[in-house]
Short mmCIF file of C-alpha atoms in Angstrom, two decimals:
data_model
loop_
_atom_site.label_atom_id
_atom_site.label_comp_id
_atom_site.label_asym_id
_atom_site.label_seq_id
_atom_site.Cartn_x
_atom_site.Cartn_y
_atom_site.Cartn_z
CA MET A 16 131.14 170.26 170.16
CA HIS A 17 128.13 170.21 167.98
CA LEU A 18 124.72 171.60 168.85
CA THR A 19 121.48 170.23 167.71
CA ILE A 20 118.00 171.90 167.31
CA LYS A 21 115.40 170.33 169.36
CA ASP A 22 113.11 167.91 167.94
CA ASN A 23 110.05 169.94 168.52
CA VAL A 24 107.58 170.95 165.69
CA MET A 25 106.76 174.32 167.58
CA ASP A 26 110.59 175.35 166.98
CA ASN A 27 109.94 175.74 163.28
CA PRO A 28 109.52 179.60 163.03
CA PHE A 29 107.38 179.36 159.77
CA LEU A 30 104.40 177.65 161.09
CA LYS A 31 101.20 179.54 160.99
CA GLU A 32 101.13 179.47 164.79
CA TYR A 33 104.64 179.89 166.38
CA THR A 34 104.33 179.66 170.32
CA SER A 35 108.00 180.77 170.91
CA ASP A 36 107.67 184.30 169.93
CA LYS A 37 107.27 185.44 173.72
CA THR A 38 110.67 183.40 174.29
CA ASP A 39 112.13 185.06 171.42
CA HIS A 40 111.14 188.59 172.97
CA GLN A 41 112.52 187.47 176.24
CA LEU A 42 115.84 186.32 174.86
CA VAL A 43 116.03 189.67 172.64
CA LYS A 44 115.34 191.96 175.76
CA GLU A 45 118.01 189.80 177.91
CA ALA A 46 120.46 190.17 175.10
CA GLN A 47 119.81 193.79 174.63
CA ASP A 48 120.68 193.99 178.37
CA GLY A 49 124.24 192.58 177.80
CA ASN A 50 123.06 188.68 178.65
CA LYS A 51 125.53 186.67 176.41
CA ALA A 52 123.81 183.40 177.28
CA SER A 53 120.70 184.59 175.97
CA LEU A 54 122.16 186.07 172.75
CA GLU A 55 123.73 182.60 172.07
CA ASN A 56 120.57 180.93 172.69
CA LEU A 57 118.60 183.15 170.37
CA ILE A 58 121.41 182.55 167.53
CA LEU A 59 121.20 178.76 168.19
CA LYS A 60 117.36 178.87 167.91
CA HIS A 61 117.35 180.21 164.53
CA GLN A 62 120.72 179.27 163.20
CA PRO A 63 119.50 175.79 161.62
CA PHE A 64 116.64 177.62 159.72
CA ILE A 65 119.03 180.67 158.49
CA TYR A 66 121.62 178.08 157.37
CA ASN A 67 119.37 175.72 155.39
CA ILE A 68 117.70 178.73 153.68
CA ALA A 69 121.18 179.83 152.69
CA TRP A 70 122.04 176.44 151.69
CA LYS A 71 119.34 176.10 149.34
CA MET A 72 119.92 179.55 148.00
CA VAL A 73 123.60 179.03 147.07
CA ARG A 74 123.92 175.19 146.90
CA HIS A 75 127.53 174.97 148.26
CA PRO A 76 128.13 174.62 151.93
CA ALA A 77 130.81 176.80 152.39
CA ASP A 78 129.02 179.68 150.75
CA ALA A 79 126.02 178.82 152.77
CA GLU A 80 128.15 179.27 155.90
CA ASP A 81 129.44 182.68 154.85
CA LEU A 82 125.82 183.81 154.11
CA THR A 83 124.63 182.73 157.56
CA GLN A 84 127.42 184.27 159.38
CA GLU A 85 126.82 187.57 157.36
CA ALA A 86 123.07 187.43 158.11
CA THR A 87 123.45 186.44 161.77
CA ILE A 88 125.92 189.43 162.30
CA LYS A 89 123.34 191.87 160.60
CA ILE A 90 120.68 190.62 163.18
CA ILE A 91 122.88 190.96 166.21
CA THR A 92 124.26 194.68 165.11
CA ASN A 93 120.62 195.69 164.56
CA LEU A 94 119.35 193.97 167.60
CA ALA A 95 119.14 197.28 169.53
CA GLN A 96 116.69 198.73 167.00
CA PHE A 97 114.06 195.75 167.60
CA LYS A 98 111.39 197.40 169.63
CA GLY A 99 109.02 194.34 169.95
CA LYS A 100 106.25 196.01 167.70
CA SER A 101 106.25 192.93 165.32
CA SER A 102 107.23 189.30 165.85
CA PHE A 103 111.00 188.57 166.31
CA ARG A 104 110.80 186.07 163.43
CA THR A 105 109.39 188.71 160.95
CA TRP A 106 111.94 191.20 161.83
CA ALA A 107 115.00 188.87 161.72
CA TYR A 108 114.03 186.78 158.61
CA ARG A 109 113.46 190.19 156.75
CA ILE A 110 116.93 191.09 157.54
CA VAL A 111 117.99 187.47 156.25
CA ALA A 112 115.86 187.66 153.19
CA ASN A 113 117.22 191.02 152.31
CA HIS A 114 120.76 190.25 152.92
CA PHE A 115 120.44 187.00 150.85
CA LEU A 116 118.62 188.71 147.77
CA MET A 117 121.27 191.63 147.80
CA SER A 118 124.41 189.67 148.43
CA LYS A 119 127.14 189.12 145.92
CA ARG A 120 126.36 186.36 143.30
CA ARG A 121 128.05 183.07 144.29
CA PRO A 122 129.91 180.85 141.47
CA ASN A 123 127.22 178.37 141.34
CA GLU A 124 124.83 180.85 140.44
CA SER A 125 126.59 181.58 137.19
CA VAL A 126 126.56 177.76 136.29
CA PHE A 127 123.11 177.19 137.13
CA GLU A 128 121.60 180.39 135.78
CA SER A 129 118.64 179.15 133.75
CA PHE A 130 116.60 176.19 132.88
CA ASP A 131 117.54 176.32 129.41
CA LYS A 132 121.42 176.31 130.33
CA MET A 133 120.79 173.34 132.75
CA ALA A 134 118.79 171.42 130.16
CA GLN A 135 121.57 171.82 127.52
CA GLY A 136 124.32 170.65 130.21
CA LEU A 137 122.18 167.49 131.02
CA ASP A 138 121.86 166.89 127.22
CA MET A 139 125.58 167.29 126.69
CA THR A 140 126.32 164.85 129.67
CA PRO A 141 126.96 161.38 128.33
CA ASP A 142 124.84 158.59 129.63
CA THR A 143 126.52 155.45 131.02
CA GLU A 144 124.05 152.41 131.52
CA LEU A 145 124.70 150.75 134.74
CA THR A 146 123.77 147.03 135.65
CA GLU A 147 121.42 146.31 138.53
CA MET A 148 124.48 145.46 140.54
CA GLU A 149 126.43 148.49 139.57
CA LYS A 150 123.24 150.42 140.63
CA LYS A 151 123.19 149.09 143.99
CA GLU A 152 127.12 149.63 144.48
CA ASN A 153 127.01 153.23 143.48
CA LYS A 154 123.69 153.91 145.38
CA ALA A 155 125.17 156.49 147.58
CA PHE A 156 126.57 158.34 144.60
CA ILE A 157 123.35 158.13 142.74
CA LYS A 158 121.42 159.62 145.39
CA GLU A 159 124.13 162.39 145.57
CA MET A 160 123.55 162.91 141.83
CA ASN A 161 119.86 163.43 142.42
CA TYR A 162 120.37 165.65 145.14
CA SER A 163 123.02 167.72 143.20
CA CYS A 164 120.62 167.93 140.18
CA MET A 165 117.78 169.00 142.18
CA SER A 166 119.69 171.70 144.04
CA GLY A 167 121.01 173.10 140.59
CA MET A 168 117.13 173.23 139.60
CA LEU A 169 116.65 175.74 142.63
CA LEU A 170 119.27 177.98 141.25
CA CYS A 171 117.75 178.29 137.80
CA LEU A 172 115.04 180.12 139.21
CA THR A 173 115.60 183.99 139.81
CA ARG A 174 116.91 184.85 143.44
CA GLU A 175 113.50 186.21 144.26
CA GLN A 176 111.40 183.08 143.07
CA ARG A 177 114.03 180.75 144.55
CA LEU A 178 113.65 182.29 148.01
CA VAL A 179 109.75 182.37 147.70
CA TYR A 180 109.93 178.66 146.91
CA ILE A 181 112.18 177.66 149.61
CA LEU A 182 109.92 179.62 152.28
CA GLY A 183 106.79 178.81 150.86
CA GLU A 184 107.26 175.00 149.46
CA MET A 185 110.08 173.80 151.55
CA PHE A 186 109.70 175.71 154.85
CA ASN A 187 105.78 175.71 154.57
CA ALA A 188 105.51 179.47 155.47
CA ASP A 189 101.98 180.39 154.40
CA HIS A 190 101.03 183.37 152.23
CA ASN A 191 100.63 185.58 155.30
CA LEU A 192 103.97 185.10 157.11
CA GLY A 193 105.93 184.77 153.65
CA SER A 194 104.39 188.17 152.46
CA GLU A 195 105.37 189.79 155.73
CA ILE A 196 109.09 188.44 155.54
CA LEU A 197 109.58 189.41 151.97
CA ASN A 198 107.60 192.87 152.58
CA ILE A 199 105.15 192.15 149.45
CA SER A 200 101.51 191.71 149.24
CA LYS A 201 99.98 188.27 149.96
CA ASP A 202 98.95 188.09 146.16
CA ASN A 203 102.38 188.78 145.18
CA PHE A 204 103.85 185.92 147.20
CA ARG A 205 101.13 183.51 145.86
CA GLN A 206 101.88 184.63 142.47
CA ARG A 207 105.51 184.36 142.80
CA LEU A 208 105.23 180.85 144.43
CA SER A 209 102.91 179.66 141.83
CA ARG A 210 105.37 180.79 138.96
CA ALA A 211 108.10 179.14 140.68
CA ARG A 212 106.24 175.89 141.25
CA LYS A 213 105.23 175.73 137.77
CA ASP A 214 108.71 176.45 136.46
CA ILE A 215 110.32 173.60 138.33
CA PHE A 216 107.38 171.31 137.67
CA ASN A 217 107.51 171.96 133.89
CA PHE A 218 111.40 171.44 133.98
CA MET A 219 111.09 168.24 135.69
CA ASN A 220 108.23 167.15 133.78
CA GLU A 221 109.96 167.63 130.67
CA LYS A 222 113.45 166.29 131.73
CA CYS A 223 113.34 164.36 134.79
CA GLY A 224 112.73 160.71 135.03
CA LEU A 225 111.73 160.79 138.55
CA VAL A 226 108.65 162.70 137.79
CA ASN A 227 107.91 161.79 134.13
CA LYS A 228 109.06 158.08 133.45
CA SER A 229 108.86 158.83 129.77
CA ASN A 230 111.94 161.01 130.23
CA PRO A 231 115.45 159.59 129.39
CA CYS A 232 117.24 161.46 132.09
CA ARG A 233 118.11 159.13 135.01
CA CYS A 234 120.48 160.11 137.74
CA HIS A 235 122.16 156.58 137.73
CA LYS A 236 122.97 157.32 133.81
CA LYS A 237 124.81 160.56 134.71
CA VAL A 238 126.70 159.36 137.85
CA THR A 239 129.61 157.70 135.92
CA PHE A 240 130.48 160.90 134.16
CA ALA A 241 129.97 162.90 137.30
CA LEU A 242 132.46 160.89 139.32
CA ASN A 243 135.07 160.83 136.50
CA ASN A 244 135.01 164.43 136.14
CA LYS A 245 134.89 165.20 139.77
CA VAL A 246 131.58 166.77 139.56
CA ILE A 247 130.88 164.41 142.40
CA ASP A 248 133.62 164.16 144.95
CA SER A 249 133.23 160.35 145.97
CA ARG A 250 135.38 161.00 149.17
CA ASN A 251 133.44 164.28 150.22
CA LEU A 252 129.55 164.29 149.25
CA LEU A 253 127.94 167.48 149.67
CA PHE A 254 124.35 166.36 150.24
CA ASN A 255 123.98 162.70 150.89
CA ARG A 256 125.50 162.28 154.12
CA GLU A 257 124.48 160.26 157.05
CA GLU A 258 124.36 163.04 159.73
CA PHE A 259 122.07 165.13 157.44
CA SER A 260 118.32 164.96 157.85
CA LYS A 261 115.50 165.57 155.48
CA PHE A 262 113.43 168.66 154.91
CA LYS A 263 110.15 166.57 155.43
CA THR A 264 111.37 165.39 158.66
CA GLU A 265 112.72 168.64 160.32
CA ILE A 266 109.97 171.09 158.77
CA LYS A 267 106.84 169.36 160.12
CA GLY A 268 104.41 172.00 159.03
CA ASP A 269 100.68 172.76 158.09
CA THR A 270 101.16 174.48 154.81
CA ASP A 271 97.88 176.08 153.61
CA ASP A 272 97.74 174.35 150.17
CA MET A 273 97.26 177.73 148.48
CA MET A 274 97.81 176.45 145.13
CA LYS A 275 99.07 172.99 144.71
CA ILE A 276 99.40 172.27 140.93
CA ILE A 277 99.09 169.17 138.88
CA ASP A 278 101.11 166.67 140.79
CA ASP A 279 102.79 166.76 144.17
CA LYS A 280 105.62 164.35 143.14
CA TYR A 281 108.03 167.19 142.57
CA ALA A 282 107.41 168.76 145.78
CA GLU A 283 107.87 165.15 147.55
CA LEU A 284 111.34 164.98 145.88
CA TYR A 285 112.30 168.44 147.35
CA GLY A 286 111.13 167.29 150.82
CA GLN A 287 113.77 164.64 150.59
CA LEU A 288 116.51 167.15 149.96
CA PRO A 289 119.18 167.16 153.28
CA TYR A 290 118.56 169.27 156.02
CA LYS A 291 121.55 170.09 158.27
CA LYS A 292 120.92 170.53 161.92
CA ASP A 293 124.05 169.96 163.72
CA PHE A 294 126.65 172.90 163.92
CA ASP A 295 130.21 173.32 165.16
CA LYS A 296 129.86 175.73 168.04
CA LYS A 297 133.16 177.35 167.21
CA THR A 298 132.33 178.06 163.56
CA PHE A 299 129.03 179.39 163.97
CA LEU A 300 128.74 180.87 167.38
CA GLU A 301 132.10 181.70 169.24
CA ASP A 302 133.52 183.54 166.29
CA ILE A 303 130.32 186.05 166.30
CA VAL A 304 129.61 186.41 169.87
CA ASN A 305 133.33 186.87 170.95
CA ASP A 306 134.09 189.19 168.35
CA ASP A 307 135.26 192.60 170.04
CA HIS A 308 133.01 194.83 167.89
CA ILE A 309 130.00 192.65 168.88
CA LYS A 310 130.96 192.41 172.66
CA ASN A 311 131.41 196.19 172.83
CA LEU A 312 128.07 196.82 170.92
CA MET A 313 126.12 194.48 172.93
CA LYS A 314 128.02 195.38 176.07
CA LEU A 315 128.00 191.65 176.66
CA ASN A 316 128.69 190.23 180.17
#
């Protein structure tokens, strides 16, 4: 069974105005009173956003699933402490953000640990020119290469910069909400987002042919090496899958344009990155809600 988030802009908890807070409070109150269905609905409502933040934080889907479940369990086990003095989204996503920042480093974070190291890796990867026919035949793999490379760039940011960039650039959280979630000042949030944007833009402007056509690095030139060396699994693509949507489709926001820099081309490219909105109920929900510790803690009925 797969569950899909409703296609409704007001479901996005990172908009300036989020009209579902009252519903969140109602679901929390009912869950605190032991209503299992309300707890499930609360999880389902925020799960896509938590997962997709995790996915962009650690790059690999399996690691993202682990982070999502760990953060969700922390939210549930601390739910009794939520008194409604703030919006649920601020309280819950602060838990999510703290967990993502403090969790153990994942393998991909060691591979893509700096822009210099990534640049060196790209330079050492041999180019293979493709004919126009070969480009068409390998279109799906070239797109996978593109997504994979851009996801790697995110990991070149520090964890703090990465989370600020994901929230502020990709999820369109403004500086008010972003600073509340990360428990930092608005100026600090703006400064970190500005630095992350500049770091990514500078790297792409110097290396990526999609942003600067004078750059020699092209995804189609790297795809042959990636396929031959199992960097891309042709039978199990991680990013370019038909069931995935795009960030710009799912995160319909009204970002405050606080500091757009130079050129929005790189931001447009990040809007194309895949967004997962369908989840297996057993994997993401039943294992949590039916856990004996959770049931006893929440007194679920």
